[in-house]
XYZ file of C-alpha atoms in Angstrom:
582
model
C 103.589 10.058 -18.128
C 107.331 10.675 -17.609
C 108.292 10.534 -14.766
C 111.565 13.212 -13.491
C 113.746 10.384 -12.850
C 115.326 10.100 -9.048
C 119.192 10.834 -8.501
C 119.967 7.368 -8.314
C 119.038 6.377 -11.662
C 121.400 6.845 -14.486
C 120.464 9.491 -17.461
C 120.761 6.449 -18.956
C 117.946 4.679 -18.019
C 115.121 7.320 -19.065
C 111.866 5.573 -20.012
C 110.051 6.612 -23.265
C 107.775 4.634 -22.429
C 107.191 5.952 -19.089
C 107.509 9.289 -20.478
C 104.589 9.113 -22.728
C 102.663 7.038 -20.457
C 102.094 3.967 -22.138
C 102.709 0.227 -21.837
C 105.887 -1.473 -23.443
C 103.447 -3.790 -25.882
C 101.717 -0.280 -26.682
C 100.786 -0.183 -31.075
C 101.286 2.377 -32.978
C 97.948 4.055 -32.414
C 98.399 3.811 -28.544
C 101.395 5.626 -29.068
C 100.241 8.234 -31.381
C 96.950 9.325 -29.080
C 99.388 9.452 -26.078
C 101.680 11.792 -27.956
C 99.291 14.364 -29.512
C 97.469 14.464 -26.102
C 100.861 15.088 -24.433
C 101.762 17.954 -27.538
C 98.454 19.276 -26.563
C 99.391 19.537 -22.536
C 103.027 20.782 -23.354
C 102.767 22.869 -26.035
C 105.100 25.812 -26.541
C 102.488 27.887 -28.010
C 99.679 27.491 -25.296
C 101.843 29.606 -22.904
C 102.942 33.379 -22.923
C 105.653 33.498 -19.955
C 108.674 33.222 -20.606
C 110.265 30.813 -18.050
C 106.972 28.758 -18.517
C 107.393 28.541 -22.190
C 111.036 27.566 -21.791
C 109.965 24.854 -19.612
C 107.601 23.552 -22.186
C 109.535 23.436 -24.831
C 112.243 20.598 -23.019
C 109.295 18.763 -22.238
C 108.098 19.009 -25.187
C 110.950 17.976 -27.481
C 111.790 15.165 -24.688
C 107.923 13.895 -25.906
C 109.140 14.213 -29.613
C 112.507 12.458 -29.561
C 110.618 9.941 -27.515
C 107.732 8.996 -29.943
C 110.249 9.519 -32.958
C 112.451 6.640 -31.323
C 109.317 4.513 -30.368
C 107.346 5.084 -33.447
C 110.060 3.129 -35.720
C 109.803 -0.461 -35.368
C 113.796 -0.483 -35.842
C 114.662 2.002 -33.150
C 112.489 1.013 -30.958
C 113.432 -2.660 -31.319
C 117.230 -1.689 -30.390
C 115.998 0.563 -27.116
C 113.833 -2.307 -25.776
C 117.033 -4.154 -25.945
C 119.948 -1.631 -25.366
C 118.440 1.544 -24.114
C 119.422 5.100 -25.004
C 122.774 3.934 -25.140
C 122.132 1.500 -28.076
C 120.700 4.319 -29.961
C 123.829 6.117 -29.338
C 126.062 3.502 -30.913
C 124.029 3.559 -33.844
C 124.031 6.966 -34.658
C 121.334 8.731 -32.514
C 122.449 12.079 -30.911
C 121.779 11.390 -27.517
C 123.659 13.681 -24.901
C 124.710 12.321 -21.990
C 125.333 14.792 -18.795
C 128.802 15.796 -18.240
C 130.660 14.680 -15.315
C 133.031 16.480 -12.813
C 136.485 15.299 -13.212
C 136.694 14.271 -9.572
C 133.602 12.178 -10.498
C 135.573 10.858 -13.489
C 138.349 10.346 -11.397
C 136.654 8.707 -8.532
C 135.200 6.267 -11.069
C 138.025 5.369 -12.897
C 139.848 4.160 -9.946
C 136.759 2.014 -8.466
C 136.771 0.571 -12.169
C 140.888 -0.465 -12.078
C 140.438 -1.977 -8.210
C 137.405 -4.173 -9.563
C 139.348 -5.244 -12.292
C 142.387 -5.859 -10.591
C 140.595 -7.815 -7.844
C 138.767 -9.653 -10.079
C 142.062 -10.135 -12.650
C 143.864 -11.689 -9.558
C 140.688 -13.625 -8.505
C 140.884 -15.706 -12.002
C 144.946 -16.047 -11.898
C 144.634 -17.335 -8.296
C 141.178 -18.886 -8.449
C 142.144 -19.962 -4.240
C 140.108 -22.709 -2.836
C 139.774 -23.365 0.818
C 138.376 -25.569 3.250
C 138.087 -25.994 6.874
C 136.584 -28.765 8.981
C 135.592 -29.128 12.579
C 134.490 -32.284 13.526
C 132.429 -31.900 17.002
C 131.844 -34.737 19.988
C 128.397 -33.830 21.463
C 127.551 -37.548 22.533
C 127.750 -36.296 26.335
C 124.929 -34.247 25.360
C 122.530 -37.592 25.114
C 124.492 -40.352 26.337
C 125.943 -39.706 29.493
C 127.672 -42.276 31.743
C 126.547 -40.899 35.066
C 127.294 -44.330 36.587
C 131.231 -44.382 36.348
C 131.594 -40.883 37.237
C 129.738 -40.015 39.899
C 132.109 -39.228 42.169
C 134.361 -36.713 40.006
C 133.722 -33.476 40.831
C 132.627 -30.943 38.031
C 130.717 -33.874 36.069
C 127.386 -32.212 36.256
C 127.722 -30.471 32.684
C 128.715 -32.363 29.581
C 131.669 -32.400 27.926
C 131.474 -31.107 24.341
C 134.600 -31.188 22.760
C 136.655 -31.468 19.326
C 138.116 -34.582 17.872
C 139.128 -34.080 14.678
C 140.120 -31.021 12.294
C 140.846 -30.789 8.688
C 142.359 -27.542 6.988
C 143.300 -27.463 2.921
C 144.325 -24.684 0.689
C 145.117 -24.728 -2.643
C 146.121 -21.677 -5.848
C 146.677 -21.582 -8.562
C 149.060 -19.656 -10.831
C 148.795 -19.295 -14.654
C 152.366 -19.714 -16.386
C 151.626 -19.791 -19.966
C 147.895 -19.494 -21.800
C 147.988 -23.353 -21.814
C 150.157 -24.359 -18.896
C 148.829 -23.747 -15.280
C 150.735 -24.929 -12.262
C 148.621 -25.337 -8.817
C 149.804 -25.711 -5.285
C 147.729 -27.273 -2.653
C 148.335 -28.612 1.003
C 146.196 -30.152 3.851
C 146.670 -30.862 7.510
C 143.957 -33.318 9.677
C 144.545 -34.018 12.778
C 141.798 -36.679 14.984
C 142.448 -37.092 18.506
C 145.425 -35.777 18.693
C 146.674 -37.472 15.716
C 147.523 -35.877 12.615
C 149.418 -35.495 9.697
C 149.441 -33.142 6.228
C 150.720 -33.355 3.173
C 151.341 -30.720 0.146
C 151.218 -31.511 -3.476
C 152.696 -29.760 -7.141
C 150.157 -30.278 -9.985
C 150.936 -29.002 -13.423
C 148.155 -28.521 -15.775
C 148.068 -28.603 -19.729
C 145.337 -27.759 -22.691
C 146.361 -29.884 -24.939
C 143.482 -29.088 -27.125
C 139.943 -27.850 -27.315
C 139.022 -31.651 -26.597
C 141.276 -32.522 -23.868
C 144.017 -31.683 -20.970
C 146.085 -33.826 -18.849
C 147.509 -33.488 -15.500
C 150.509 -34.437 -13.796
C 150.333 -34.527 -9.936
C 153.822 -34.355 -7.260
C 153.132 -34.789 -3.378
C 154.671 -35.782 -0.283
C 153.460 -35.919 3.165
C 154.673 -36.882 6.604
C 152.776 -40.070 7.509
C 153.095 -41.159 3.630
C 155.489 -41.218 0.993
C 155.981 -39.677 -2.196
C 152.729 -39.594 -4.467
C 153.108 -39.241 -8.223
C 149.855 -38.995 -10.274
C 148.753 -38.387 -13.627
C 144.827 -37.468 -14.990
C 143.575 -37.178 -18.515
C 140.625 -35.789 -19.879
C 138.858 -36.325 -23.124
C 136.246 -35.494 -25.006
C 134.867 -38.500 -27.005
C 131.893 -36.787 -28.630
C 129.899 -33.641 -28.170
C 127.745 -35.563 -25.810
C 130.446 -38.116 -24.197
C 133.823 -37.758 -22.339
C 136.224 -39.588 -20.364
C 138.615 -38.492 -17.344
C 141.415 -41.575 -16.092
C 143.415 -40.836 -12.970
C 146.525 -42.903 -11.881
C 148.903 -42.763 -9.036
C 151.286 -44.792 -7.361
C 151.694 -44.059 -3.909
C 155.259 -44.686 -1.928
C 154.742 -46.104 2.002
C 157.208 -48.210 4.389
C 155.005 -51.502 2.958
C 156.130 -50.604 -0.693
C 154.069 -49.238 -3.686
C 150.261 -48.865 -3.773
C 148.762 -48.219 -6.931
C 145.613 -47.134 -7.895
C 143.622 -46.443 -11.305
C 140.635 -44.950 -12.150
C 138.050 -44.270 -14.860
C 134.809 -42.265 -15.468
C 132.811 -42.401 -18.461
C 130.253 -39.879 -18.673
C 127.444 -39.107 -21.340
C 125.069 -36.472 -21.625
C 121.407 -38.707 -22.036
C 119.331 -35.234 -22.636
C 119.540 -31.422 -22.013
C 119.200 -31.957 -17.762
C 120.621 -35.759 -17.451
C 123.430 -36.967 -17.443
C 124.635 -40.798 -16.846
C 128.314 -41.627 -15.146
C 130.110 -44.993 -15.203
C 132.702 -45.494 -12.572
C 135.618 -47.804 -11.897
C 137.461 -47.278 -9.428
C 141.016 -49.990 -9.052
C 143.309 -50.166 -5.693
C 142.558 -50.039 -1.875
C 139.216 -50.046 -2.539
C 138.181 -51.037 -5.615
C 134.389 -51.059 -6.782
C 132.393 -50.622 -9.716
C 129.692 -47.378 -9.649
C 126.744 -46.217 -11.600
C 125.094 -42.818 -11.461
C 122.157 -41.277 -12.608
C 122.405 -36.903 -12.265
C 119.344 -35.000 -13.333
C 119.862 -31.336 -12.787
C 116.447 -28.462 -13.789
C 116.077 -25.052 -12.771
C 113.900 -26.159 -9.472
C 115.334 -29.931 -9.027
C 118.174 -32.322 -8.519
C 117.822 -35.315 -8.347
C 120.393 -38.391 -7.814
C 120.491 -42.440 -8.079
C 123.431 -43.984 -8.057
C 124.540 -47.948 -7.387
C 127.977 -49.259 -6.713
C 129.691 -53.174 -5.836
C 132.906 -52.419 -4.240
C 134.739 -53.690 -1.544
C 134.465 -53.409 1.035
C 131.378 -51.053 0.430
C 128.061 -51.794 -1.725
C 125.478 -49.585 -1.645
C 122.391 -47.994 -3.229
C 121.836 -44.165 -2.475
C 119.259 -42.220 -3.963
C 118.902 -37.737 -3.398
C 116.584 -35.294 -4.237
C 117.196 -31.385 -3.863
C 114.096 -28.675 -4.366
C 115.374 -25.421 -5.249
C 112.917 -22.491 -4.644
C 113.012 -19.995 -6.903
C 113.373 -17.081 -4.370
C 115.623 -14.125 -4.336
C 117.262 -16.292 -1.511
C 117.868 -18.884 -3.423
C 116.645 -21.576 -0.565
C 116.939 -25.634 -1.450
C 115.532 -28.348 0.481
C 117.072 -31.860 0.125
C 116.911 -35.237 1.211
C 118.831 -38.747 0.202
C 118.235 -42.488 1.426
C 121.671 -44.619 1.662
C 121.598 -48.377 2.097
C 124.341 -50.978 1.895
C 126.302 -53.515 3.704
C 127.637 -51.018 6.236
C 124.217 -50.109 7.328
C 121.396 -47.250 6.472
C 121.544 -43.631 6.809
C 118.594 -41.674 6.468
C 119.843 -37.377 5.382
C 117.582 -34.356 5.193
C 118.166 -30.554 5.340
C 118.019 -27.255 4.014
C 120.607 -24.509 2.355
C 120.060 -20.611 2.317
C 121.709 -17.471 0.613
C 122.188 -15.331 3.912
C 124.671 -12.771 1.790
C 125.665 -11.855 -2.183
C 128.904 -14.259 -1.338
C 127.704 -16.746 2.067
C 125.062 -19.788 1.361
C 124.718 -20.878 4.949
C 122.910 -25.492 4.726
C 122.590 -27.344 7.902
C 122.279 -31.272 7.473
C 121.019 -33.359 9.819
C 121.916 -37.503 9.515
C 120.192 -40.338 11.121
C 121.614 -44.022 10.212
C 122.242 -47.431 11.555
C 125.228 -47.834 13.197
C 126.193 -44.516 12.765
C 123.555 -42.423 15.135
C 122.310 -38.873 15.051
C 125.062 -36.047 13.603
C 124.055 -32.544 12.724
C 126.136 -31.207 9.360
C 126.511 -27.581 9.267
C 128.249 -25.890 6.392
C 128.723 -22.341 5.189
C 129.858 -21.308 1.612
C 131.694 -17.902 1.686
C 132.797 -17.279 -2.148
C 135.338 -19.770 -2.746
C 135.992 -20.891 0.533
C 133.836 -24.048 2.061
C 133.418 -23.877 6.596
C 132.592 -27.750 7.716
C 131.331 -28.391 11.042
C 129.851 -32.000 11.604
C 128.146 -32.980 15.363
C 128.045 -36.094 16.650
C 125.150 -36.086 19.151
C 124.457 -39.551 19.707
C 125.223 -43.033 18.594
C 121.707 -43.991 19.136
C 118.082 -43.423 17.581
C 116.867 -41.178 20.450
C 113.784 -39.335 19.169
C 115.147 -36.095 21.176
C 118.781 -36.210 19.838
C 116.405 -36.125 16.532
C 114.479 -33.252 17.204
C 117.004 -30.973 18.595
C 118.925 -31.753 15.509
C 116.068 -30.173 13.336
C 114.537 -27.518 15.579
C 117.823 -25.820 16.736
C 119.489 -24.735 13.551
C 115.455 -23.547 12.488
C 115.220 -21.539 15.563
C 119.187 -20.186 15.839
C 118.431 -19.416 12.276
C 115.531 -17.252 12.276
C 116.604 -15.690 15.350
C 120.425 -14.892 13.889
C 118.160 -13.491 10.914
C 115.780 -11.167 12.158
C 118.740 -9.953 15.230
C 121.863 -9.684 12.998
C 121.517 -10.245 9.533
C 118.324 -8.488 8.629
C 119.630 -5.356 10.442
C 123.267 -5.688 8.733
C 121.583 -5.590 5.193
C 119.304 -2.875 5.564
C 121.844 -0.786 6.956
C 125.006 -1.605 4.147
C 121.861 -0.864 1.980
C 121.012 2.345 3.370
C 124.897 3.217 3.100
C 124.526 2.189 -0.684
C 121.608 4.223 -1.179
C 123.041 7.454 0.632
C 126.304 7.152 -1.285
C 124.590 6.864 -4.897
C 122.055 9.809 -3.793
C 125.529 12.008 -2.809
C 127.198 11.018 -5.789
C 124.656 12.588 -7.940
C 123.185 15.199 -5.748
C 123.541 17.327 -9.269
C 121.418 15.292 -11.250
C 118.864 15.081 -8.316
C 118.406 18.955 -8.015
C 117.862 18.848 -11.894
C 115.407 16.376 -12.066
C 113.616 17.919 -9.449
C 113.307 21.550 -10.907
C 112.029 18.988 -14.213
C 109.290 18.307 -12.262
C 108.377 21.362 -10.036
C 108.385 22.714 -14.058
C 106.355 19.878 -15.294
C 103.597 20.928 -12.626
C 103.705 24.087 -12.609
C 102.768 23.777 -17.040
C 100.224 21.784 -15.975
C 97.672 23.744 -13.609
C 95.864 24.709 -16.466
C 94.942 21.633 -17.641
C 94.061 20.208 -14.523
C 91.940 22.780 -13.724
C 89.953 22.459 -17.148
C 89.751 18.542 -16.326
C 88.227 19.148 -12.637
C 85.634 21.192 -14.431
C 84.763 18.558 -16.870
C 84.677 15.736 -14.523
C 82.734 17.745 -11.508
C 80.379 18.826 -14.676
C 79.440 15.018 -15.329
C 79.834 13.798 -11.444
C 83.028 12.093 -12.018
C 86.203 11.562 -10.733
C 88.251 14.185 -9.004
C 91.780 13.072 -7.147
C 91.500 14.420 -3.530
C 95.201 13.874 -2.261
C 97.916 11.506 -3.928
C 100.979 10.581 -1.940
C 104.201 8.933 -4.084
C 107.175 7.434 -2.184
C 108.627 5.319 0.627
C 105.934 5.233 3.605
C 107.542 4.334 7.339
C 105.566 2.534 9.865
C 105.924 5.042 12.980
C 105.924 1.735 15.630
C 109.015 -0.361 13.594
C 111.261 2.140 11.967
C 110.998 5.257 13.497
C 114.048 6.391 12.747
C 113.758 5.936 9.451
C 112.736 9.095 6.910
C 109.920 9.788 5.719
C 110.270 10.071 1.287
C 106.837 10.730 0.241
C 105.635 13.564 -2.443
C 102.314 14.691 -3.306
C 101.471 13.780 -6.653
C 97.700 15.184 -6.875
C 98.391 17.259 -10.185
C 100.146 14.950 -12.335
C 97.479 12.214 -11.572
C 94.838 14.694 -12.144
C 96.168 15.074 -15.359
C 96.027 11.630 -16.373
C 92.151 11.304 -15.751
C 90.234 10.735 -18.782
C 86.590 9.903 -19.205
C 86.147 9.375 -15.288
C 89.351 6.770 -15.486
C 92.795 6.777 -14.060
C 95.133 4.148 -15.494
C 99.124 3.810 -14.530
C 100.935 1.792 -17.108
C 103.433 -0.571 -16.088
C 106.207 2.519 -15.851
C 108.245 3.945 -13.015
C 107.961 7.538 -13.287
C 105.610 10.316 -13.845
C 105.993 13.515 -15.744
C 106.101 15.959 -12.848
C 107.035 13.510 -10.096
C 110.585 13.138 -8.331
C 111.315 9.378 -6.867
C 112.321 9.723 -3.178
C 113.974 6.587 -2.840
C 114.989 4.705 -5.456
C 115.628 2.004 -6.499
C 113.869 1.044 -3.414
C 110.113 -0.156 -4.339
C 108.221 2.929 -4.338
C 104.148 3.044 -3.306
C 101.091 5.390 -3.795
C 98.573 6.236 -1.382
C 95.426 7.720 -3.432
C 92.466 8.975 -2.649
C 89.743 9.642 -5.441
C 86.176 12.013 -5.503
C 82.988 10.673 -7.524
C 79.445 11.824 -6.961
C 79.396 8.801 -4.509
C 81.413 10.198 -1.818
C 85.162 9.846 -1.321
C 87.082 6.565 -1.504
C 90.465 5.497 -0.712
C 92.518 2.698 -1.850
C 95.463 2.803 0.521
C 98.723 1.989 -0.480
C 99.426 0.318 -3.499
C 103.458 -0.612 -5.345
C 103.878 2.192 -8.387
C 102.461 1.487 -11.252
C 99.965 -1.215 -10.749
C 96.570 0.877 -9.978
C 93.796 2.475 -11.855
C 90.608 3.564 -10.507
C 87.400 5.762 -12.177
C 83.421 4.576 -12.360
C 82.152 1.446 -12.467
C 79.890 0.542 -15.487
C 76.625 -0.358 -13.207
C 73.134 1.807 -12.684
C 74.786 3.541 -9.760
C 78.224 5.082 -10.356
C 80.731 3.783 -7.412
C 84.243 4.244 -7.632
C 86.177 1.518 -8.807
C 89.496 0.516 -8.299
C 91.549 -1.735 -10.630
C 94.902 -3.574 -9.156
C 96.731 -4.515 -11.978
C 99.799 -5.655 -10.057
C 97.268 -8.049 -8.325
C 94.341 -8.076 -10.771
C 91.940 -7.411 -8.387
C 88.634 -5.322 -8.455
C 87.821 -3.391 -5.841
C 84.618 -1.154 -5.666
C 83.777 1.236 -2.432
C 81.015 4.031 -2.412
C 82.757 5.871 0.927
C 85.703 5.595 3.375
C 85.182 3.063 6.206
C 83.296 1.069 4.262
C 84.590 -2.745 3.692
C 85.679 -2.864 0.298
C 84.259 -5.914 -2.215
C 86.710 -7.737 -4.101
C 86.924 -9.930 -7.317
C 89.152 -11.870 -9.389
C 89.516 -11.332 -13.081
């Protein structure tokens, strides 16, 4: 059944389905039992107080709006897809509750600052990155022998080397003309230069744009540029870049071309040429799925030749983690990468990298991803294949990880989600309060009933709910300070037995029953009556268990997992309860 909805939940959002306690793939005769067994519970007639009558009849015309909406193949098509509100658009007379005009006002200026942020997000669209490149070679390669004598040498020297810092904007100035700034400093031991550059974008089409790039910098001249892209066919298209560059030795140029083509829905095949300082010839090979990316490419160049070929594993978690690892081998040696990227935050994707190669040594690559803006911090540990340098490069960032994770991050969620969740419950402490007397109403209509179905089930020995707890359950030793958001729900699940059984559909709320908690995950902690003794299932999510007899020679109470699809039978509490897989 229905379920009172929690505070936190829009108006919106009320589940006809839920409300007349049956699953979303339900037919037409599903949905017609349900309802004149629900008319039968909430009947007007059946009750002579007032107040109680009163009560019964909203529940009762909430029952009839919902199976006239779910009974017509058209309406109900639109609500699967649109809700209440799509039935409101075409026609239906669905009343939405009022708001407070400081609740109208306080949403109306949440609603301009997310549109202005995001307005100036897409005129800007800013792009950073910032580089740290670390020595840590003292860490594994110490030269003890040539510095004995100078005092303080008995700790290694970690220290920076090189830095890289670029910025670029960009600013719209007509709906096909966009003009974008950008500048970059580096600096390597103690070294360093920068350089900003003017690039002015045009659409010249729906198949193409072109580019025309300005710079100067202090260690080189003036750079002028141009780039053109094209689309040859729906499946193929071509991008040329060329610049001359202006130095004290005269004028560099350089040219390049890309020809790409789209081979099927997830692969696509890139041809490279690449004319100037260092000019070479490259082939690539990109397949991209939902869980995989994977990489070949080939290139003759001077003065670098090479064959490199990645893979990358994405797990489809709500963390979004990826595992990858890439072989490179050419004339200027092998290097050997593997690692591992994780969403840490809505906006932060937090990789580490670790890199083992001939000439090159060991180097640890960590990298974070806050929204548009890209943190580099490379390590140089050793310039030697040392096993240790190796390991310490793959257990550290695991272990700082995990321990950053369960100290600070883990903590920092739950409590900007506990801020989210108070705020939402304040904001609609109104709705709460009404939803609740819904439900004190609901159970108060249906004593009655329940009492007529414990006499009918104790009358053929079957099953009679003892207790029934619905909400958010807190482990006393982990989170004590935590509240407790549990109900008892014994009536309304009473009042879904039938024939010994207790179902739950796949629904969220029950007629009767106020969420604590939501939209946290909410659990139920039954505990059911047969002739057999008493049995308890423990804690279950909402609205994946069922429970009544099993069909054998001696009735046992059985209990039915649907979230799992599990079995489980028990004749008493303490007993070890027998599973099986459908």
């Amino acid at each position: 059944m229905a379920a009172a909805s929690s505070g936190d939940e829009a108006p919106d959002n009320e589940d006809y389905y839920a409300l007349l306690n049956v699953r979303r793939e339900a037919s037409q005769e599903e949905l017609k039992a349900a309802y004149r067994r629900l008319c039968m519970l909430y009947h007007p007639d059946k009750h002579r107080d007032p107040e109680l009558k009163r009560q019964a009849e909203q529940l009762f015309n909430l029952l009839h709006q919902a199976y006239e909406v779910l009974s017509d193949p058209q309406t109900r098509a639109i609500y699967d897809i649109y809700g209440k509100r799509g039935l409101d658009m075409e026609g239906w007379e669905v009343v939405e509750r009022r708001r407070t005009p400081a609740e109208i006002r306080e949403e109306f200026e949440r609603l301009q600052r997310e549109r202005e942020e995001r307005r100036l997000q897409q005129r800007t669209n800013p792009k950073g990155t910032i580089s740290v490149g670390i020595d840590a070679t003292d860490l594994f390669d110490r030269y003890d022998e040539e510095y004995e004598d100078v005092p303080g040498n008995s700790f290694p020297r970690i220290e920076i080397n090189r830095m890289h810092i670029s910025q670029s904007i960009e600013a719209p100035l007509t709906a096909t003309d966009t003009a974008i700034l950008a500048g970059n400093l580096s600096t390597q031991n103690g070294n360093g230069g920068g350089s900003v550059n003017l690039t002015l974008r045009r659409v010249t089409s729906a198949k193409g744009w072109g580019e025309l790039e300005l710079g100067a910098g202090d260690l080189q001249g003036p750079l002028f540029g141009l780039k053109v892209f094209r689309n040859l066919t729906p499946r193929c298209f071509v991008t040329t870049h060329g610049a001359l560059q202006f130095s004290s030795r005269g004028i560099r140029p350089g040219f390049t071309a890309i020809l790409a083509r789209h081979l099927d829905k997830n692969t696509m095949g890139y041809l490279q040429w690449r004319w100037g300082i260092q000019s070479a010839m490259n082939t690539s090979l990109v397949r991209d799925t939902k869980s995989s990316h994977f990489t070949v490419a080939f290139q003759l160049g001077i003065p670098h030749s090479f064959v490199m070929v990645s893979y990358q594993h994405k797990f489809q978690d709500e963390d979004q983690t990826r595992v990858k690892g890439s072989l490179k081998a050419g004339f200027f040696g092998t290097i050997v990468e593997y690692g591992a990227e994780r969403k840490i935050s809505r906006h932060s994707v937090l990789g580490a990298t670790v890199s083992v190669g001939v000439p090159q040594g060991v180097s640890l690559k960590i990298k974070l991803n806050r929204a548009s803006q890209t943190y580099f911090f490379p390590i140089h540990l050793t310039d030697q294949l040392l096993p240790s340098a190796i390991f310490y490069a793959t257990a550290g960032p695991l272990v700082v990880y995990f321990a950053l994770h369960r100290l600070v991050i883990r903590p920092y969620l739950r409590a900007q989600k506990e801020k989210e969740l108070e705020k939402q419950r304040e904001g609609s402490a109104s709705e709460i309060l009404q939803k609740k007397q819904e439900a004190e109403a609901a159970v108060r209509l249906m004593q009655e009933s329940v009492r007529r179905i414990i006499e009918a089930e104790e009358a053929r020995m079957g099953l009679i709910v003892v207790n029934a707890w619905y909400g958010k359950f807190v482990n006393d030793q982990s989170r004590k300070n935590e509240k407790v958001k549990v109900i008892d729900v014994t009536v309304p699940l009473q009042c879904l037995v039938k024939d010994s059984k207790l179902i739950l559909t796949e629904a969220s709320k029950l007629t009767g029953l106020t969420q604590t908690a939501n939209p946290e995950r909410q659990w139920q902690q039954v505990s059911g009556r047969s002739h057999a003794g008493v049995n308890s299932l423990g804690r279950h999510p909402f609205s994946s268990l069922g429970f009544g007899p099993s069909s054998g020679r001696r009735r046992r109470c059985l209990f039915y997992d649907l979230h799992r699809r599990w079995f489980y039978t028990s004749s008493v509490v303490g007993r070890n309860m027998r599973k099986r897989q459908l």
